Amino acid sequence: MKKKLVLTIFIILTFMFVFVACDSKESSKEEDSLETTKTTETIKTAETTSTEVIIETSTVVQTQPITQPVTLDLISEATNNKVNNADQAQSVLEYVNQYRAEAGVAPLVLNDELSLAASVRATEMLRNNYFDHARPDGRSWSTIFNELGISCSSYGENIAKGYGDAASVSAGWYVSSGHYANMVKDTYGKIGIGVAYISPGNAYWVQLFTN
């Protein structure tokens, strides 16, 4: 009788141990599943955020207004900007030639036709409220040469926005390796400089270089 009682108790205890062990294992699986779900949701949120930023940036670039380049009124406005900002352009020229002297390169000559072209570039960016080496209709910036009848085989462009005067914009170009390289390139002999003010202390700046 005692043997049967002991055997019965042993069977009951064994069953309870197995049940508890199984229940504990299932709980662990559920917790792991919840953790995996949370991690996945976090990653998806991060991906969505990055994608939204990229799309927003792309939209700004892709929806630039399309205008007819170099119309008579654009030429007129660019000419006025060229005349009104001649002192700033002359100061930029002096900074550029200072950099070239330091680099052991011959000075550039300020060219009137190039300065009008640079002024057109600055003015069309002002008009269309964008900032890019492309023209407002998406074409390359260098198409300005053909439109204004300027012949050259070697050319470059530096642009800037937000600087208030020649000293600050020249300093900004100076510390940028690509812009500095254009300013001291020894194959260039001419420069055109365009300035178009958005507001006092805030302007578009363009340098055009040719051989």
mmCIF file of C-alpha atoms in Angstrom:
data_model
loop_
_atom_site.group_PDB
_atom_site.id
_atom_site.type_symbol
_atom_site.label_atom_id
_atom_site.label_comp_id
_atom_site.label_asym_id
_atom_site.label_seq_id
_atom_site.Cartn_x
_atom_site.Cartn_y
_atom_site.Cartn_z
ATOM 1 C CA MET A 1 0.000 0.000 0.000
ATOM 2 C CA LYS A 2 2.777 2.364 0.963
ATOM 3 C CA LYS A 3 4.615 1.565 -2.298
ATOM 4 C CA LYS A 4 1.514 2.442 -4.346
ATOM 5 C CA LEU A 5 1.053 5.727 -2.438
ATOM 6 C CA VAL A 6 4.703 6.702 -2.977
ATOM 7 C CA LEU A 7 4.457 5.821 -6.670
ATOM 8 C CA THR A 8 1.272 7.890 -7.063
ATOM 9 C CA ILE A 9 2.881 10.947 -5.391
ATOM 10 C CA PHE A 10 5.998 10.574 -7.592
ATOM 11 C CA ILE A 11 3.864 10.508 -10.781
ATOM 12 C CA ILE A 12 1.904 13.619 -9.699
ATOM 13 C CA LEU A 13 5.085 15.593 -8.890
ATOM 14 C CA THR A 14 6.681 14.571 -12.194
ATOM 15 C CA PHE A 15 3.644 15.755 -14.145
ATOM 16 C CA MET A 16 3.606 19.114 -12.317
ATOM 17 C CA PHE A 17 7.337 19.663 -13.070
ATOM 18 C CA VAL A 18 6.858 18.987 -16.769
ATOM 19 C CA PHE A 19 3.859 21.341 -16.922
ATOM 20 C CA VAL A 20 5.731 24.181 -15.212
ATOM 21 C CA ALA A 21 8.784 23.700 -17.474
ATOM 22 C CA CYS A 22 6.662 23.815 -20.614
ATOM 23 C CA ASP A 23 4.816 26.926 -19.413
ATOM 24 C CA SER A 24 8.104 28.670 -18.698
ATOM 25 C CA LYS A 25 9.442 27.844 -22.192
ATOM 26 C CA GLU A 26 6.331 29.194 -23.904
ATOM 27 C CA SER A 27 6.563 32.458 -21.916
ATOM 28 C CA SER A 28 10.154 32.864 -22.993
ATOM 29 C CA LYS A 29 9.170 32.421 -26.648
ATOM 30 C CA GLU A 30 6.450 35.061 -26.301
ATOM 31 C CA GLU A 31 8.892 37.525 -24.746
ATOM 32 C CA ASP A 32 11.428 36.890 -27.529
ATOM 33 C CA SER A 33 8.720 37.451 -30.109
ATOM 34 C CA LEU A 34 7.743 40.772 -28.544
ATOM 35 C CA GLU A 35 11.355 41.940 -28.478
ATOM 36 C CA THR A 36 11.827 41.009 -32.138
ATOM 37 C CA THR A 37 8.669 42.884 -33.094
ATOM 38 C CA LYS A 38 9.771 46.015 -31.256
ATOM 39 C CA THR A 39 13.192 45.936 -32.914
ATOM 40 C CA THR A 40 11.660 45.540 -36.350
ATOM 41 C CA GLU A 41 9.278 48.445 -35.783
ATOM 42 C CA THR A 42 12.143 50.677 -34.708
ATOM 43 C CA ILE A 43 14.120 49.847 -37.853
ATOM 44 C CA LYS A 44 11.119 50.484 -40.071
ATOM 45 C CA THR A 45 10.558 53.868 -38.442
ATOM 46 C CA ALA A 46 14.178 54.821 -39.045
ATOM 47 C CA GLU A 47 13.977 53.742 -42.683
ATOM 48 C CA THR A 48 10.780 55.713 -43.191
ATOM 49 C CA THR A 49 12.299 58.826 -41.660
ATOM 50 C CA SER A 50 15.368 58.607 -43.902
ATOM 51 C CA THR A 51 13.250 58.025 -46.977
ATOM 52 C CA GLU A 52 11.061 61.042 -46.212
ATOM 53 C CA VAL A 53 14.109 63.286 -45.964
ATOM 54 C CA ILE A 54 15.499 61.986 -49.265
ATOM 55 C CA ILE A 55 12.162 62.399 -51.057
ATOM 56 C CA GLU A 56 11.737 65.919 -49.726
ATOM 57 C CA THR A 57 15.212 66.869 -50.891
ATOM 58 C CA SER A 58 14.677 65.302 -54.298
ATOM 59 C CA THR A 59 11.339 67.057 -54.714
ATOM 60 C CA VAL A 60 12.920 70.444 -54.113
ATOM 61 C CA VAL A 61 15.473 69.757 -56.848
ATOM 62 C CA GLN A 62 13.052 68.196 -59.327
ATOM 63 C CA THR A 63 10.384 70.891 -59.082
ATOM 64 C CA GLN A 64 12.517 73.909 -59.957
ATOM 65 C CA PRO A 65 10.490 76.319 -62.078
ATOM 66 C CA ILE A 66 11.240 76.121 -65.785
ATOM 67 C CA THR A 67 11.798 79.462 -67.488
ATOM 68 C CA GLN A 68 13.039 80.675 -70.848
ATOM 69 C CA PRO A 69 16.746 81.462 -70.348
ATOM 70 C CA VAL A 70 18.249 84.832 -71.243
ATOM 71 C CA THR A 71 15.192 86.844 -72.144
ATOM 72 C CA LEU A 72 15.562 90.573 -72.740
ATOM 73 C CA ASP A 73 14.172 91.440 -69.314
ATOM 74 C CA LEU A 74 16.598 88.962 -67.687
ATOM 75 C CA ILE A 75 19.486 90.618 -69.533
ATOM 76 C CA SER A 76 18.220 94.025 -68.397
ATOM 77 C CA GLU A 77 17.952 92.960 -64.741
ATOM 78 C CA ALA A 78 21.346 91.224 -64.870
ATOM 79 C CA THR A 79 22.917 94.357 -66.384
ATOM 80 C CA ASN A 80 21.505 96.478 -63.549
ATOM 81 C CA ASN A 81 22.871 94.037 -60.981
ATOM 82 C CA LYS A 82 26.248 94.119 -62.724
ATOM 83 C CA VAL A 83 26.405 97.923 -62.583
ATOM 84 C CA ASN A 84 25.031 98.265 -59.043
ATOM 85 C CA ASN A 85 27.392 95.644 -57.605
ATOM 86 C CA ALA A 86 30.534 96.560 -59.552
ATOM 87 C CA ASP A 87 32.398 97.509 -56.358
ATOM 88 C CA GLN A 88 31.741 94.090 -54.810
ATOM 89 C CA ALA A 89 32.842 92.360 -58.023
ATOM 90 C CA GLN A 90 36.058 94.379 -58.068
ATOM 91 C CA SER A 91 36.758 93.392 -54.460
ATOM 92 C CA VAL A 92 36.218 89.701 -55.269
ATOM 93 C CA LEU A 93 38.682 90.049 -58.146
ATOM 94 C CA GLU A 94 41.289 91.475 -55.779
ATOM 95 C CA TYR A 95 40.880 88.557 -53.367
ATOM 96 C CA VAL A 96 41.143 86.025 -56.195
ATOM 97 C CA ASN A 97 44.312 87.608 -57.551
ATOM 98 C CA GLN A 98 45.758 87.705 -54.048
ATOM 99 C CA TYR A 99 45.197 83.931 -53.793
ATOM 100 C CA ARG A 100 46.744 83.432 -57.214
ATOM 101 C CA ALA A 101 49.810 85.484 -56.250
ATOM 102 C CA GLU A 102 50.259 83.325 -53.153
ATOM 103 C CA ALA A 103 50.064 80.241 -55.398
ATOM 104 C CA GLY A 104 52.546 81.693 -57.896
ATOM 105 C CA VAL A 105 49.958 82.032 -60.672
ATOM 106 C CA ALA A 106 49.378 84.996 -63.011
ATOM 107 C CA PRO A 107 46.439 87.302 -62.130
ATOM 108 C CA LEU A 108 43.063 87.090 -63.824
ATOM 109 C CA VAL A 109 41.560 89.888 -65.931
ATOM 110 C CA LEU A 110 37.991 90.937 -65.160
ATOM 111 C CA ASN A 111 36.120 90.468 -68.438
ATOM 112 C CA ASP A 112 32.969 92.472 -69.171
ATOM 113 C CA GLU A 113 31.212 89.769 -71.233
ATOM 114 C CA LEU A 114 31.959 87.120 -68.614
ATOM 115 C CA SER A 115 30.734 89.432 -65.877
ATOM 116 C CA LEU A 116 27.415 89.857 -67.693
ATOM 117 C CA ALA A 117 27.172 86.060 -68.023
ATOM 118 C CA ALA A 118 27.949 85.648 -64.325
ATOM 119 C CA SER A 119 25.370 88.287 -63.481
ATOM 120 C CA VAL A 120 22.777 86.445 -65.584
ATOM 121 C CA ARG A 121 23.548 83.249 -63.661
ATOM 122 C CA ALA A 122 23.178 85.015 -60.295
ATOM 123 C CA THR A 123 20.017 86.828 -61.397
ATOM 124 C CA GLU A 124 18.277 83.723 -62.771
ATOM 125 C CA MET A 125 18.911 81.910 -59.479
ATOM 126 C CA LEU A 126 17.492 84.892 -57.601
ATOM 127 C CA ARG A 127 14.434 85.045 -59.863
ATOM 128 C CA ASN A 128 13.681 81.345 -59.581
ATOM 129 C CA ASN A 129 14.587 81.012 -55.899
ATOM 130 C CA TYR A 130 17.029 78.118 -56.266
ATOM 131 C CA PHE A 131 20.740 77.421 -55.906
ATOM 132 C CA ASP A 132 22.433 75.060 -58.332
ATOM 133 C CA HIS A 133 25.039 74.814 -61.082
ATOM 134 C CA ALA A 134 22.232 73.794 -63.452
ATOM 135 C CA ARG A 135 20.208 76.423 -65.297
ATOM 136 C CA PRO A 136 16.569 76.952 -64.235
ATOM 137 C CA ASP A 137 15.416 74.588 -67.014
ATOM 138 C CA GLY A 138 17.880 71.860 -65.955
ATOM 139 C CA ARG A 139 20.571 72.454 -68.589
ATOM 140 C CA SER A 140 24.255 72.785 -67.732
ATOM 141 C CA TRP A 141 25.440 76.147 -66.415
ATOM 142 C CA SER A 142 27.962 76.332 -69.287
ATOM 143 C CA THR A 143 25.165 76.855 -71.845
ATOM 144 C CA ILE A 144 25.286 80.520 -70.841
ATOM 145 C CA PHE A 145 28.439 80.910 -72.972
ATOM 146 C CA ASN A 146 26.740 79.911 -76.230
ATOM 147 C CA GLU A 147 23.687 82.027 -75.447
ATOM 148 C CA LEU A 148 25.813 85.125 -74.992
ATOM 149 C CA GLY A 149 28.254 84.347 -77.818
ATOM 150 C CA ILE A 150 31.280 83.705 -75.605
ATOM 151 C CA SER A 151 33.927 81.385 -77.088
ATOM 152 C CA CYS A 152 36.224 79.370 -74.813
ATOM 153 C CA SER A 153 37.712 75.903 -74.503
ATOM 154 C CA SER A 154 38.449 75.817 -70.769
ATOM 155 C CA TYR A 155 35.969 77.097 -68.206
ATOM 156 C CA GLY A 156 34.732 76.797 -64.628
ATOM 157 C CA GLU A 157 32.072 78.168 -62.298
ATOM 158 C CA ASN A 158 31.966 78.928 -58.565
ATOM 159 C CA ILE A 159 28.675 79.844 -56.912
ATOM 160 C CA ALA A 160 27.718 80.878 -53.392
ATOM 161 C CA LYS A 161 24.628 82.067 -51.543
ATOM 162 C CA GLY A 162 24.010 83.853 -48.260
ATOM 163 C CA TYR A 163 27.203 85.881 -47.987
ATOM 164 C CA GLY A 164 26.858 89.611 -47.518
ATOM 165 C CA ASP A 165 30.069 90.959 -48.994
ATOM 166 C CA ALA A 166 33.132 90.184 -51.088
ATOM 167 C CA ALA A 167 35.354 89.447 -48.088
ATOM 168 C CA SER A 168 33.096 86.784 -46.577
ATOM 169 C CA VAL A 169 32.247 85.009 -49.837
ATOM 170 C CA SER A 170 35.886 84.982 -50.937
ATOM 171 C CA ALA A 171 36.904 83.512 -47.571
ATOM 172 C CA GLY A 172 34.237 80.826 -48.012
ATOM 173 C CA TRP A 173 35.528 79.877 -51.456
ATOM 174 C CA TYR A 174 39.121 79.991 -50.218
ATOM 175 C CA VAL A 175 38.626 77.231 -47.615
ATOM 176 C CA SER A 176 36.764 74.963 -50.059
ATOM 177 C CA SER A 177 39.246 72.865 -52.043
ATOM 178 C CA GLY A 178 37.173 72.663 -55.242
ATOM 179 C CA HIS A 179 36.354 76.363 -55.333
ATOM 180 C CA TYR A 180 39.912 77.327 -54.455
ATOM 181 C CA ALA A 181 41.219 75.103 -57.279
ATOM 182 C CA ASN A 182 39.113 77.056 -59.778
ATOM 183 C CA MET A 183 40.384 80.389 -58.460
ATOM 184 C CA VAL A 184 44.075 79.454 -58.798
ATOM 185 C CA LYS A 185 43.940 77.291 -61.920
ATOM 186 C CA ASP A 186 46.766 78.393 -64.196
ATOM 187 C CA THR A 187 44.930 77.709 -67.479
ATOM 188 C CA TYR A 188 42.403 80.450 -66.699
ATOM 189 C CA GLY A 189 43.147 84.018 -67.735
ATOM 190 C CA LYS A 190 39.740 85.710 -67.481
ATOM 191 C CA ILE A 191 37.040 85.956 -64.831
ATOM 192 C CA GLY A 192 33.469 87.228 -64.703
ATOM 193 C CA ILE A 193 31.826 88.031 -61.375
ATOM 194 C CA GLY A 194 28.079 88.308 -60.771
ATOM 195 C CA VAL A 195 26.209 89.423 -57.654
ATOM 196 C CA ALA A 196 22.441 89.487 -57.055
ATOM 197 C CA TYR A 197 21.155 90.537 -53.636
ATOM 198 C CA ILE A 198 18.219 88.698 -52.093
ATOM 199 C CA SER A 199 18.144 91.168 -49.205
ATOM 200 C CA PRO A 200 20.752 93.359 -47.481
ATOM 201 C CA GLY A 201 23.614 91.111 -46.369
ATOM 202 C CA ASN A 202 22.346 88.115 -48.347
ATOM 203 C CA ALA A 203 23.245 87.551 -52.007
ATOM 204 C CA TYR A 204 23.904 85.092 -54.803
ATOM 205 C CA TRP A 205 27.539 85.145 -55.972
ATOM 206 C CA VAL A 206 28.916 83.693 -59.216
ATOM 207 C CA GLN A 207 32.425 83.427 -60.610
ATOM 208 C CA LEU A 208 32.927 82.313 -64.214
ATOM 209 C CA PHE A 209 36.435 81.407 -65.404
ATOM 210 C CA THR A 210 37.736 80.927 -68.962
ATOM 211 C CA ASN A 211 41.046 80.642 -70.753
#
